[in-house]
Tab-separated table of C-alpha atoms (C1' of nucleotides) in Angstrom:
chain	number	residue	atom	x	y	z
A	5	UNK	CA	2.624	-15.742	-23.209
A	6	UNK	CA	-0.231	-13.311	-21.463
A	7	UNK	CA	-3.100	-14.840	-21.227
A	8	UNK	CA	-6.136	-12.417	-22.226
A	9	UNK	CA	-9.721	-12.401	-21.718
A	10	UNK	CA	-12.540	-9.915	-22.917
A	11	UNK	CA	-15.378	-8.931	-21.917
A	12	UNK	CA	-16.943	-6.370	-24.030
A	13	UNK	CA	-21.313	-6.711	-25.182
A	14	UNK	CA	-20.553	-4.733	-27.931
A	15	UNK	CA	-20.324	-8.128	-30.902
A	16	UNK	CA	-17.952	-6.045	-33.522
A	17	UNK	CA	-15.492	-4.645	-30.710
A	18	UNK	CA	-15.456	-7.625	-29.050
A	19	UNK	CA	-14.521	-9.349	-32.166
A	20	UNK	CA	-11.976	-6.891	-33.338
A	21	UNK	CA	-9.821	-6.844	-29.924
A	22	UNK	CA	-10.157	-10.636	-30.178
A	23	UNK	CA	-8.264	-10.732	-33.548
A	24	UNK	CA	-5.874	-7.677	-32.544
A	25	UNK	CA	-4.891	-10.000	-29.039
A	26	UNK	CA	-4.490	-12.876	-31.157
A	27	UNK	CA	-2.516	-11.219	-33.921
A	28	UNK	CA	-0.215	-9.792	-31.312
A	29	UNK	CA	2.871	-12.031	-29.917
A	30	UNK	CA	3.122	-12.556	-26.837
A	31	UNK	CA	-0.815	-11.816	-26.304
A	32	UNK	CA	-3.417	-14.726	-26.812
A	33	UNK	CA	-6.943	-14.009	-26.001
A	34	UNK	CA	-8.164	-17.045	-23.785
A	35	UNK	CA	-11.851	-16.211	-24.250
A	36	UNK	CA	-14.712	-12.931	-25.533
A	37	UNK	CA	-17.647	-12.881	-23.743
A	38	UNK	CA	-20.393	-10.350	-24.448
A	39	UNK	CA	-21.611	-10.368	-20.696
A	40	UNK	CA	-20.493	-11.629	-17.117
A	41	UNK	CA	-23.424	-13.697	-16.235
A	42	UNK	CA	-21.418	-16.844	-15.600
A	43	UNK	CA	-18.166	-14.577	-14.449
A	44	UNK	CA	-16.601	-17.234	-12.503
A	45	UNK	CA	-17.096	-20.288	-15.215
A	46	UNK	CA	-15.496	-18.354	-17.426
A	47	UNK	CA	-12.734	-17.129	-15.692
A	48	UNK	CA	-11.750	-20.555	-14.487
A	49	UNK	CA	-12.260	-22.344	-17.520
A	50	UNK	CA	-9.944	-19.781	-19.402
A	51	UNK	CA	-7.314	-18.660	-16.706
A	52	UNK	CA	-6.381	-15.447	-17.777
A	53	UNK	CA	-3.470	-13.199	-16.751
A	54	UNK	CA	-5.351	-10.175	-18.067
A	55	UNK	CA	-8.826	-9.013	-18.185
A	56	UNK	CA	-10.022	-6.247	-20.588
A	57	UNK	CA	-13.239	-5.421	-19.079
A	58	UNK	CA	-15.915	-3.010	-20.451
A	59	UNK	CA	-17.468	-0.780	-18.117
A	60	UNK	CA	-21.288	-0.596	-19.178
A	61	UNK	CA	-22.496	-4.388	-19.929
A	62	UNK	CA	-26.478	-5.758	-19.849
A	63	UNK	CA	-26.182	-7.804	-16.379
A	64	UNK	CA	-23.233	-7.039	-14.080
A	65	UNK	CA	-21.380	-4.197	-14.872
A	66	UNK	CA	-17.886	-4.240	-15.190
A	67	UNK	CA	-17.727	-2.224	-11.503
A	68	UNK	CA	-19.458	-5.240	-9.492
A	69	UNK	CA	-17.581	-8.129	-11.827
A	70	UNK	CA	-13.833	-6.381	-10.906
A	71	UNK	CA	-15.053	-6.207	-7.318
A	72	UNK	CA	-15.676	-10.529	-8.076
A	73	UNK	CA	-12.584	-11.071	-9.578
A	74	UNK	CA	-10.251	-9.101	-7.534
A	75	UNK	CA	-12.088	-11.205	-4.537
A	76	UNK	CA	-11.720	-14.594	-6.637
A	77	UNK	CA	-8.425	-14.396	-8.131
A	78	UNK	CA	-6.308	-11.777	-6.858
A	79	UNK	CA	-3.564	-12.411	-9.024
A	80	UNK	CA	-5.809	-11.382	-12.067
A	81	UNK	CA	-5.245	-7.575	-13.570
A	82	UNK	CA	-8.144	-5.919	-14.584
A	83	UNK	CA	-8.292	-3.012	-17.234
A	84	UNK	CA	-11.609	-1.102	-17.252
A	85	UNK	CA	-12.571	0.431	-20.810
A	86	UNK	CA	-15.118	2.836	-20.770
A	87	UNK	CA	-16.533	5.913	-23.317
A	88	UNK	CA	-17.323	8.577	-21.079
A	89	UNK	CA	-14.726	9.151	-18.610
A	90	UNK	CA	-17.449	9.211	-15.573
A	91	UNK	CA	-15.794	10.235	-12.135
A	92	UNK	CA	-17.467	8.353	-9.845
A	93	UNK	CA	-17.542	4.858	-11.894
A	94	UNK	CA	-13.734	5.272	-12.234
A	95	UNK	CA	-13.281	5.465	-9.091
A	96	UNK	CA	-15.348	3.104	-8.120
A	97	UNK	CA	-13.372	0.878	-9.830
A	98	UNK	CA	-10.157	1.333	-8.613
A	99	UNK	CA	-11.297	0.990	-5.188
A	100	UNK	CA	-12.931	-2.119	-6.802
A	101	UNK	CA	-9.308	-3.451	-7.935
A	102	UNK	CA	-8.861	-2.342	-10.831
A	103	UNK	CA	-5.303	-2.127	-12.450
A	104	UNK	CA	-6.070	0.083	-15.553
A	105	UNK	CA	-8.076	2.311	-16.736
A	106	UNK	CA	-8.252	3.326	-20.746
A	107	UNK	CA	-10.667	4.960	-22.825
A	108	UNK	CA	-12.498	3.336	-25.993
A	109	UNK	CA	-10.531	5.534	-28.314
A	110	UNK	CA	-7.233	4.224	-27.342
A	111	UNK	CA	-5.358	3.090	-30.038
A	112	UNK	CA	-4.860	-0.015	-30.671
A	113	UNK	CA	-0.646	-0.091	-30.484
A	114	UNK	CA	-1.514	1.898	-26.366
A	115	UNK	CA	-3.636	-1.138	-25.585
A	116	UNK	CA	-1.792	-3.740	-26.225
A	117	UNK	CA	1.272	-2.086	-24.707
A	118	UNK	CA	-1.439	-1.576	-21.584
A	119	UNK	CA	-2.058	-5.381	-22.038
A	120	UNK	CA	2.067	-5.941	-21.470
A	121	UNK	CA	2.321	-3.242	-18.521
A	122	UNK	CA	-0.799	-4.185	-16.402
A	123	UNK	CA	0.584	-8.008	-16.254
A	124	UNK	CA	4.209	-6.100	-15.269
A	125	UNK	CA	2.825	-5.176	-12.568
A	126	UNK	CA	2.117	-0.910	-13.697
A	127	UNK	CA	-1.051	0.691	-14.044
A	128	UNK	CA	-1.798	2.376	-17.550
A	129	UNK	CA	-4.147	5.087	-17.629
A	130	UNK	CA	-5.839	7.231	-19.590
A	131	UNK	CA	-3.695	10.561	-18.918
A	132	UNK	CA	-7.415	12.181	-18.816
A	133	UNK	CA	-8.434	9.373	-16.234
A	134	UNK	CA	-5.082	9.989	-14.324
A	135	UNK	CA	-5.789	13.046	-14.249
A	136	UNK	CA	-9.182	12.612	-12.450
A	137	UNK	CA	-7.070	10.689	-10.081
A	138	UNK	CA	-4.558	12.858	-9.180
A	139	UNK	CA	-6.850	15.467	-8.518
A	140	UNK	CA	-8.905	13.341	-6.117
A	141	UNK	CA	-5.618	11.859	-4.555
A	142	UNK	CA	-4.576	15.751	-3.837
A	143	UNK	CA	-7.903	16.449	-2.185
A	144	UNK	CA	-7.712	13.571	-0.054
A	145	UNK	CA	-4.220	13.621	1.080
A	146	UNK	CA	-5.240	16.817	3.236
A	147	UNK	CA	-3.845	16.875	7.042
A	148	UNK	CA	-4.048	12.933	7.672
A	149	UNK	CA	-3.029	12.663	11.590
A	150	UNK	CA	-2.918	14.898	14.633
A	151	UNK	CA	0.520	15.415	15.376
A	152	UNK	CA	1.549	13.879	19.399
A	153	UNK	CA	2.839	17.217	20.380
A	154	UNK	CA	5.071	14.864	23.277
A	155	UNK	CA	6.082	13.276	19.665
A	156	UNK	CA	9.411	13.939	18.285
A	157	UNK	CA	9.039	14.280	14.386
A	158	UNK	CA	10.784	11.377	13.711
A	159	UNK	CA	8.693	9.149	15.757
A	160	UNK	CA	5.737	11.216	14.217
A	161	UNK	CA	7.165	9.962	11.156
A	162	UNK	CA	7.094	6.651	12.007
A	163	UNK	CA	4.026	6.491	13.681
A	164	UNK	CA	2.292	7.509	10.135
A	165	UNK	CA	3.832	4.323	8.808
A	166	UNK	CA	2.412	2.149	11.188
A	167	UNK	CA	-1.094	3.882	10.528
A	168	UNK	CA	-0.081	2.804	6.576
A	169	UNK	CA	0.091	-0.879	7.870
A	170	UNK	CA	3.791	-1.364	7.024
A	171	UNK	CA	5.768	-3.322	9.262
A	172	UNK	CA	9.300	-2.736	10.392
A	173	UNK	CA	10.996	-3.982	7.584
A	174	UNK	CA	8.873	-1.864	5.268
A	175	UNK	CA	9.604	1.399	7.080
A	176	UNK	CA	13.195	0.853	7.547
A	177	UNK	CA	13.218	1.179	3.632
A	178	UNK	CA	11.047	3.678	3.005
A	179	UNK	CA	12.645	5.591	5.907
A	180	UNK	CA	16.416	4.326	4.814
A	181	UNK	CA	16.847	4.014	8.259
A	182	UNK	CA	17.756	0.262	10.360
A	183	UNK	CA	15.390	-1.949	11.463
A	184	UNK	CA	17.121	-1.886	14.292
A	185	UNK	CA	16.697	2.252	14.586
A	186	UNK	CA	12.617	1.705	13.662
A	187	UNK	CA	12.551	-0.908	17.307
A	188	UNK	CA	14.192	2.347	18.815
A	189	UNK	CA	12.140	4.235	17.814
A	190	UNK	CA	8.991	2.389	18.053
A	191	UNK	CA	9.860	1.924	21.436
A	192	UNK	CA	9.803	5.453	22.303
A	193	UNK	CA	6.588	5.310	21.158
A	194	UNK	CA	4.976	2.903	22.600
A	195	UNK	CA	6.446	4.291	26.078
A	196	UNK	CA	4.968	7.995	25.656
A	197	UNK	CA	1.916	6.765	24.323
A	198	UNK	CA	1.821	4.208	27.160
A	199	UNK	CA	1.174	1.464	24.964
A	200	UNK	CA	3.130	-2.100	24.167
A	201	UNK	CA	1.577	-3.034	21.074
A	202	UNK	CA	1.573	-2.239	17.465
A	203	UNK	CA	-2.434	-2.201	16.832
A	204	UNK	CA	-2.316	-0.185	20.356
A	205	UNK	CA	-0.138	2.020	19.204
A	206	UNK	CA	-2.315	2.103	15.440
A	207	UNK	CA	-5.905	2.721	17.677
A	208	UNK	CA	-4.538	5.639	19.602
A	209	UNK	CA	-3.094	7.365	16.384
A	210	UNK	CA	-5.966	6.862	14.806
A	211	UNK	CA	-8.333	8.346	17.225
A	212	UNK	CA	-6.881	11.529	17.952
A	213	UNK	CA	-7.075	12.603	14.016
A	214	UNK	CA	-7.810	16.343	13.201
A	215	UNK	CA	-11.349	16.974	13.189
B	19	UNK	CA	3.132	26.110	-29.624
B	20	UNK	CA	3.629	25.065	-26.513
B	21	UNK	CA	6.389	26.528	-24.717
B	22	UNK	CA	8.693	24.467	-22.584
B	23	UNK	CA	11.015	24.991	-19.967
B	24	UNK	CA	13.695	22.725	-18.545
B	25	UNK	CA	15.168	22.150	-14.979
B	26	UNK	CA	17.789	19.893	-14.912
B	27	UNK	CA	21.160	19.794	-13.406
B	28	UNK	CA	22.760	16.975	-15.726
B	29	UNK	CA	24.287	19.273	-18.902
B	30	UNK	CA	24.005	16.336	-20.998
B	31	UNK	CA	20.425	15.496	-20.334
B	32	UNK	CA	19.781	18.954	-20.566
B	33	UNK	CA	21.082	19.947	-23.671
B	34	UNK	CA	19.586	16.457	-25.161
B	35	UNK	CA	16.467	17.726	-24.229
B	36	UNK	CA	17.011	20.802	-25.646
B	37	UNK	CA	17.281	19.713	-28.765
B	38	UNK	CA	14.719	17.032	-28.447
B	39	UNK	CA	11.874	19.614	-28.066
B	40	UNK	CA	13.504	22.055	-30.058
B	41	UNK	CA	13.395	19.576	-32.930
B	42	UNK	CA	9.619	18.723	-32.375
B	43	UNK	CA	6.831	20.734	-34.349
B	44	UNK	CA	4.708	22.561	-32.184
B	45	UNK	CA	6.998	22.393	-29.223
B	46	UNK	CA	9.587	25.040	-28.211
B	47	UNK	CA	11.713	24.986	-25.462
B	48	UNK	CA	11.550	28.304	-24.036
B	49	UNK	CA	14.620	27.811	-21.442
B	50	UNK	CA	16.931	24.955	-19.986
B	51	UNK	CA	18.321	25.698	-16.617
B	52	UNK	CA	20.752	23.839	-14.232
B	53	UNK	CA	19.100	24.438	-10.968
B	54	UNK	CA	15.705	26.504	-9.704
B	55	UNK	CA	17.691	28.681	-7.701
B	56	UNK	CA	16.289	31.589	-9.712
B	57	UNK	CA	13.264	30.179	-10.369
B	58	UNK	CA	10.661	33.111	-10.344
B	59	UNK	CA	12.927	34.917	-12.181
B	60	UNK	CA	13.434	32.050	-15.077
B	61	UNK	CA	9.515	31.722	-15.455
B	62	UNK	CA	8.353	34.885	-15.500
B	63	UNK	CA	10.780	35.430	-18.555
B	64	UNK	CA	10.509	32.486	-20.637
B	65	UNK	CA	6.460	32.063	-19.508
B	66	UNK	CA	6.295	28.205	-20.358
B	67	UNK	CA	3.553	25.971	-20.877
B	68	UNK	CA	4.478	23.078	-19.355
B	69	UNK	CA	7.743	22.772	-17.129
B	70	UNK	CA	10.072	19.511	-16.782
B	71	UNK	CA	10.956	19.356	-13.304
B	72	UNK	CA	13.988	16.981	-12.338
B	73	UNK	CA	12.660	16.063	-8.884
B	74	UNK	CA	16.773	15.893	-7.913
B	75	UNK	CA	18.662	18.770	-8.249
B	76	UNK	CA	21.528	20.775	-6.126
B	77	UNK	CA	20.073	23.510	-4.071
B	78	UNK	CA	16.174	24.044	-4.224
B	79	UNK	CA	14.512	20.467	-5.017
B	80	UNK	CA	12.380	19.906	-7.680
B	81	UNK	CA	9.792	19.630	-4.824
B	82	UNK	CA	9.982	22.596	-3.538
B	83	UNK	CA	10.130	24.352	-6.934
B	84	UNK	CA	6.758	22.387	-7.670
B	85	UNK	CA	5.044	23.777	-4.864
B	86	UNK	CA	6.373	27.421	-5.246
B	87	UNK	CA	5.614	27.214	-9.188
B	88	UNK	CA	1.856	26.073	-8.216
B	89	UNK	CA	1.625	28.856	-5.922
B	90	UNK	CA	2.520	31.722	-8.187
B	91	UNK	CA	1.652	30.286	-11.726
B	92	UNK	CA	-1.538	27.917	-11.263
B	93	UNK	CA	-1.623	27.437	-15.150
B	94	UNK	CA	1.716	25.904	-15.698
B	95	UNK	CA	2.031	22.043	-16.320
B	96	UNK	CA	5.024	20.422	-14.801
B	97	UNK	CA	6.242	17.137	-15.060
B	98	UNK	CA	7.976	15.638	-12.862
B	99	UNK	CA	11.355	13.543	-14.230
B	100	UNK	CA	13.197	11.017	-11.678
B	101	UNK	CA	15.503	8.115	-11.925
B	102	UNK	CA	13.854	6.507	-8.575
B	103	UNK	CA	10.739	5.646	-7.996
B	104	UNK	CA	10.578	7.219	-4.268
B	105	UNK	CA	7.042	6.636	-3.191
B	106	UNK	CA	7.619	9.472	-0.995
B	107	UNK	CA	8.733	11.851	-3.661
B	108	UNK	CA	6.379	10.878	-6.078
B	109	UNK	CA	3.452	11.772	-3.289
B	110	UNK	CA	5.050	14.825	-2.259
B	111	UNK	CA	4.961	15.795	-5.102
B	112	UNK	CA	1.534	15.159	-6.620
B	113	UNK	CA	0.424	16.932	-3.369
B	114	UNK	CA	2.610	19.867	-4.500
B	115	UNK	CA	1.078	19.980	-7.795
B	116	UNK	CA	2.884	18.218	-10.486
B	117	UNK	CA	0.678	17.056	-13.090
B	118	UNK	CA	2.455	14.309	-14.709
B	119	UNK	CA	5.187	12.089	-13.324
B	120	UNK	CA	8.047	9.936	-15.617
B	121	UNK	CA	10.912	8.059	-14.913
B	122	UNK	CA	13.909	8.794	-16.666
B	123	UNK	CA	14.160	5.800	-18.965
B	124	UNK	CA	10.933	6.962	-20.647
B	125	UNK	CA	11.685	7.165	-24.449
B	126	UNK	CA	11.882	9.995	-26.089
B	127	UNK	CA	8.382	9.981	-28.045
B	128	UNK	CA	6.744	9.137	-25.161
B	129	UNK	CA	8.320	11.759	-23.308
B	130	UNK	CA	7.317	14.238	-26.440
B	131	UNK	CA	4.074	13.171	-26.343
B	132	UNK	CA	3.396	13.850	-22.676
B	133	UNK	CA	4.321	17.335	-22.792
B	134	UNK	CA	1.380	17.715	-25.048
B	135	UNK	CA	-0.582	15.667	-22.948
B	136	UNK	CA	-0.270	17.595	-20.150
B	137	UNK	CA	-0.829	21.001	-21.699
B	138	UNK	CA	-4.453	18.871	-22.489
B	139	UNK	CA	-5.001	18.825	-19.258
B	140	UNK	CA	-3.957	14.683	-18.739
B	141	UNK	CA	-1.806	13.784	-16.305
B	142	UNK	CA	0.691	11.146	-18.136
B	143	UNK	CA	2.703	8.826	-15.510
B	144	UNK	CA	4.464	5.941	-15.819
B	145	UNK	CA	2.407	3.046	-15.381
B	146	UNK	CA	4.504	1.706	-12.570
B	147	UNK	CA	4.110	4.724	-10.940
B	148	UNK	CA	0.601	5.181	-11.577
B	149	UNK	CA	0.442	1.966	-10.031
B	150	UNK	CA	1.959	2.931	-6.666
B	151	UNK	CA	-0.909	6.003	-6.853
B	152	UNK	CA	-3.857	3.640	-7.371
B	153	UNK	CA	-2.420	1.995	-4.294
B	154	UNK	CA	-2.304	4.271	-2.333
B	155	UNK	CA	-5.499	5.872	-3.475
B	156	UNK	CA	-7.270	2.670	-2.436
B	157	UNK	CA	-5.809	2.663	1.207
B	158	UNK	CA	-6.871	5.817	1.578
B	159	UNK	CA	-10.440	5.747	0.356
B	160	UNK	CA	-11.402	3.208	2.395
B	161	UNK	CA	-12.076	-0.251	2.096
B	162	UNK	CA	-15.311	-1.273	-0.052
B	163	UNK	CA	-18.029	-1.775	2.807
B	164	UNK	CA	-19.322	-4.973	0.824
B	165	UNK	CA	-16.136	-6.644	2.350
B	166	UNK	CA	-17.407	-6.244	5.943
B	167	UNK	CA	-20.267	-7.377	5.162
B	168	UNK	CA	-18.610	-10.528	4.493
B	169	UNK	CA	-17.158	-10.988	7.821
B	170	UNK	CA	-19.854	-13.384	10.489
B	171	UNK	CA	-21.186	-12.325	13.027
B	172	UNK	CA	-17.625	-14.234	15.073
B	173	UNK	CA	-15.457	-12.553	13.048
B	174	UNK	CA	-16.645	-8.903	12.848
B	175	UNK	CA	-16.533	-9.673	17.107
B	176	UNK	CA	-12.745	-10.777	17.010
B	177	UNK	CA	-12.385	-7.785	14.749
B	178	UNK	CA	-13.619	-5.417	17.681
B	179	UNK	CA	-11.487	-7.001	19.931
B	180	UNK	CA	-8.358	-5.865	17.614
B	181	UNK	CA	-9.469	-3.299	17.468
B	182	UNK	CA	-9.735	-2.632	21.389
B	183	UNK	CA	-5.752	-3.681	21.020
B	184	UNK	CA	-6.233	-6.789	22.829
B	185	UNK	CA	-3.523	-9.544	22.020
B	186	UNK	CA	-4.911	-13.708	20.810
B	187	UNK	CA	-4.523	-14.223	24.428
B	188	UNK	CA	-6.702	-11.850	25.663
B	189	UNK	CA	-9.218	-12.291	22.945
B	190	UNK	CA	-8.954	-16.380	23.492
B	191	UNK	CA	-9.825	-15.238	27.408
B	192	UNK	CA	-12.683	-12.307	27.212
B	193	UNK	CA	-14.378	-14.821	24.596
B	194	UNK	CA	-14.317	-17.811	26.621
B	195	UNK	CA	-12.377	-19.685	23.743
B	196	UNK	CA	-9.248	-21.186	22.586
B	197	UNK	CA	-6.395	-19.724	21.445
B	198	UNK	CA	-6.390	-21.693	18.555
B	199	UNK	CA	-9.578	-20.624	17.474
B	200	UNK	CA	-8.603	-16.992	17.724
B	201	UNK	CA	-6.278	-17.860	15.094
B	202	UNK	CA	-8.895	-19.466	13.077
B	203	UNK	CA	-10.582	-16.391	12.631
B	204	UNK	CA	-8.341	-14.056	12.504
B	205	UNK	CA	-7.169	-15.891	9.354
B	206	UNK	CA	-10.273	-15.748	8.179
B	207	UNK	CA	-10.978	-12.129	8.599
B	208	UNK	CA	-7.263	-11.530	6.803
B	209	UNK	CA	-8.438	-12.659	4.404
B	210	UNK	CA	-11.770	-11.401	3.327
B	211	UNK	CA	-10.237	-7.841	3.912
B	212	UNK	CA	-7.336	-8.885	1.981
B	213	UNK	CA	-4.713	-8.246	4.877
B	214	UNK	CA	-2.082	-9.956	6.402
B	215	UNK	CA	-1.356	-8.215	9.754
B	216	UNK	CA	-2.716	-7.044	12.704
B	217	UNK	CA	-2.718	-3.461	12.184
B	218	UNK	CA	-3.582	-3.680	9.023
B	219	UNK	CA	-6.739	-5.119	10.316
B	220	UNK	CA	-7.327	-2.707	12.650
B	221	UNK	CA	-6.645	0.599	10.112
B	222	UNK	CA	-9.250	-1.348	7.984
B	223	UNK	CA	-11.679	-1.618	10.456
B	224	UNK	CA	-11.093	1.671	11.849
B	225	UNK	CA	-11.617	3.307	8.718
B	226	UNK	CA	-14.231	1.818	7.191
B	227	UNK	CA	-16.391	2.916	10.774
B	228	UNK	CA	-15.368	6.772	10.077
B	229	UNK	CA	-16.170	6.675	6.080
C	1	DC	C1'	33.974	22.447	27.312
C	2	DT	C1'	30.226	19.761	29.153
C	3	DG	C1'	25.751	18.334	29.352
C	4	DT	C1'	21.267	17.294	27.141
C	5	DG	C1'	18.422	15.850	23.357
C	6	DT	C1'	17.649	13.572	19.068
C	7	DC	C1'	18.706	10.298	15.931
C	8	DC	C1'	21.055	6.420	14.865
C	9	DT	C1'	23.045	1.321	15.058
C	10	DA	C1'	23.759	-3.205	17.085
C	11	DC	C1'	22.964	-7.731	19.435
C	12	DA	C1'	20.276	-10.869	22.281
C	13	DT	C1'	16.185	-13.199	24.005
C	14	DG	C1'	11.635	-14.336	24.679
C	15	DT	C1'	6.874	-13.562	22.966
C	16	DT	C1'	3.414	-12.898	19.602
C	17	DT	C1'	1.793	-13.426	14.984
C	18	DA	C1'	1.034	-15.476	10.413
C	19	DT	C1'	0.021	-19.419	7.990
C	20	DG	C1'	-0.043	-24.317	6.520
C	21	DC	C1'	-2.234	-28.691	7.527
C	22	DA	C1'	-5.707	-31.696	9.888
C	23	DG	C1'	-9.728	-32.807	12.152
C	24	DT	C1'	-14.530	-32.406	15.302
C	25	DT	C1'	-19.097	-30.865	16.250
C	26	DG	C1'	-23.805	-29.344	15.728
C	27	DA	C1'	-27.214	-27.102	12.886
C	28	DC	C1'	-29.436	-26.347	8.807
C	29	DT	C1'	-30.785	-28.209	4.083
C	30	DA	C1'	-31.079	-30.251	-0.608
D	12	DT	C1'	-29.924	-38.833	5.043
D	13	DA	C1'	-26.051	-37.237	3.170
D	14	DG	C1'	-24.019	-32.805	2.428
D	15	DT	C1'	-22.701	-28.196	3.415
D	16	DC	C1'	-21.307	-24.715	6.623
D	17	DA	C1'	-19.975	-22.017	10.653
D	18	DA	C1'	-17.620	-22.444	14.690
D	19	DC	C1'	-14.271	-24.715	16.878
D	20	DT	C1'	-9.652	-27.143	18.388
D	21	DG	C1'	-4.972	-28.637	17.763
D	22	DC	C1'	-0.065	-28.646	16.181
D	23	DA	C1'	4.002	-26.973	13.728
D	24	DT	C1'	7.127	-23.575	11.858
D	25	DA	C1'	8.862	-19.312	10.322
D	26	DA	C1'	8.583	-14.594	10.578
D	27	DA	C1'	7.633	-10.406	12.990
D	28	DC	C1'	7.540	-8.061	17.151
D	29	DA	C1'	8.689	-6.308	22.131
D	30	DT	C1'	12.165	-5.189	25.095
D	31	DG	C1'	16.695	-5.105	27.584
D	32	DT	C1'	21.319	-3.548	27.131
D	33	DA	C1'	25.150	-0.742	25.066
D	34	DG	C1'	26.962	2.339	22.518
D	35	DG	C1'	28.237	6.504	18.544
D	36	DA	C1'	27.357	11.110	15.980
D	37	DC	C1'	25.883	15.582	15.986
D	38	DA	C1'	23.826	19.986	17.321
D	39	DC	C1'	22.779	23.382	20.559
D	40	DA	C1'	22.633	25.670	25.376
D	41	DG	C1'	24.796	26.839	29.362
DNA sequence: CTGTGTCCTACATGTTTATGCAGTTGACTA
DNA sequence: TAGTCAACTGCATAAACATGTAGGACACAG
């Protein structure tokens, strides 16, 4: 059972998505509120698995409240609902947590499957929102670090994933390679860029970037 | 009509595809090929619409036929089709210019109805890989400042000290406290920026200075 | 063919980190 | 005056890391 709350100022939506949750099985709505003045209260008094939040409410806007919740309860998935499929407040709230991101006119069958694959752990989108993404992702992803000319590629490679955070475990999958070979490597590293830590190793990557 | 070409090694799939948009009003598929080995040659006679790319195939990979078909036709749509969700792949290719991105198990209305999504101009993804996006998407844009504004005045110091790449000992020592309470923070620091390393401290830190 | 370089794997050992739990102090405040 | 809070200390345990040693596969240059 998903547990679902909704936050939505707009009385007849709000009241329409409640009865769709509720109709659907699987899907109960824990609580519709028309604002999230008392964001917390509510959220802890109804414990829910998924949040349907509207974008534009009187008060906090949907942008500050995910930034709240994804701070509060982590574990919580957010879905953002807007009209107007504004750039900036979409982005804004992904880097404020959000999981999801749909459009008004979704129909109803989209958003409850939305409801089922945000608390699976995926991220349904808009395609016209994922779009938006994609095209900011591409922009970004430009030249990301200098290359260590004294570098091999491989331990190029590697280095990157450090700068991602991941630690050897994680890059012996993503590379398919041994942890065993990522310690080799690592220490080749760490010995050209005269270094014997991780973060060391992070903080001098970092600061040579392309500029 | 949109016109639609296939690239897919698999004769089955291929041929099941065939069909599959061949049997759709207001798609037709325009070509089905085994491999992109000709693939200039392929689109300039059956001029698609929108191109499904297997991102696997013998010779050229649907990666590099992505970025080649981006190069010379800007208005073609591809999607990208894989049985794996490679985070690598999936990046690689977004940065090469695919505009949508399915797994293989996607169903076949779905499927249908993301070919004309894409020739909309959306960008239709599997929400578990639209997930992995959104993740990376967030690393990359930097952490939301408000976090670090969280951090004391003790723990945004500690933080520097990371940052310089010194280890709990050396912090404990240059700040004239105990090891122990180097720890404290630390924890403390993980988690308002919603970490649980060192160096993915430090990238968090480092970033957020740059913008 | 032999050497050199790159990438790879493995095992062992000690150190550093990450994280849970528990408690103290002093300062500011309802 | 009791309560909250930031800073602090301590201990325990499991995981991650740093580093030494030892070797195999392959390509390419001399």
């Amino acid at each position: 059972m998903i547990r679902v709350a909704i936050f939505e100022d707009n009385f007849l939506l709000r009241e329409s998505l409640f009865q769709l949750v509720n109709g659907t099985a699987g899907l109960i709505c824990a609580g519709a509120f028309a604002n999230s003045d008392n964001l917390i209260y509510n959220i802890s008094k109804t414990y829910p698995d998924v949040v349907l939040m509207d974008i534009k409410m009187p008060g906090k806007t949907g942008i500050e409240s995910v930034l709240i919740l994804h701070d509060q309860f982590p574990k919580i998935k957010v879905i953002m609902q807007t009209v107007v499929d504004d750039e900036d407040k979409i982005f804004a709230s992904i880097c404020n947590g959000a999981s999801g991101y749909l459009l008004k006119n979704t129909p109803p069958a989209t958003l409850l499957q939305s409801i089922v694959e945000v608390f699976e752990g995926g991220a349904p989108m808009t395609p016209i929102i994922a779009q938006k993404v994609l095209e900011k992702f591409r922009k970004q992803s430009g030249p990301t670090l200098k290359e260590f000319n004294n570098l091999s590629n491989r331990e190029n490679e590697i280095l990157e994933c450090l700068v991602e955070g991941m630690s050897y475990k994680m890059i012996a999958a993503a590379r398919n390679i041994s942890i065993d070979t990522v310690r080799f490597h690592i220490r080749n590293i760490y010995e050209k860029l005269h270094v014997n830590s991780k973060s060391e190793a992070v903080v001098k990557a970092m600061r040579s970037k392309t500029g």
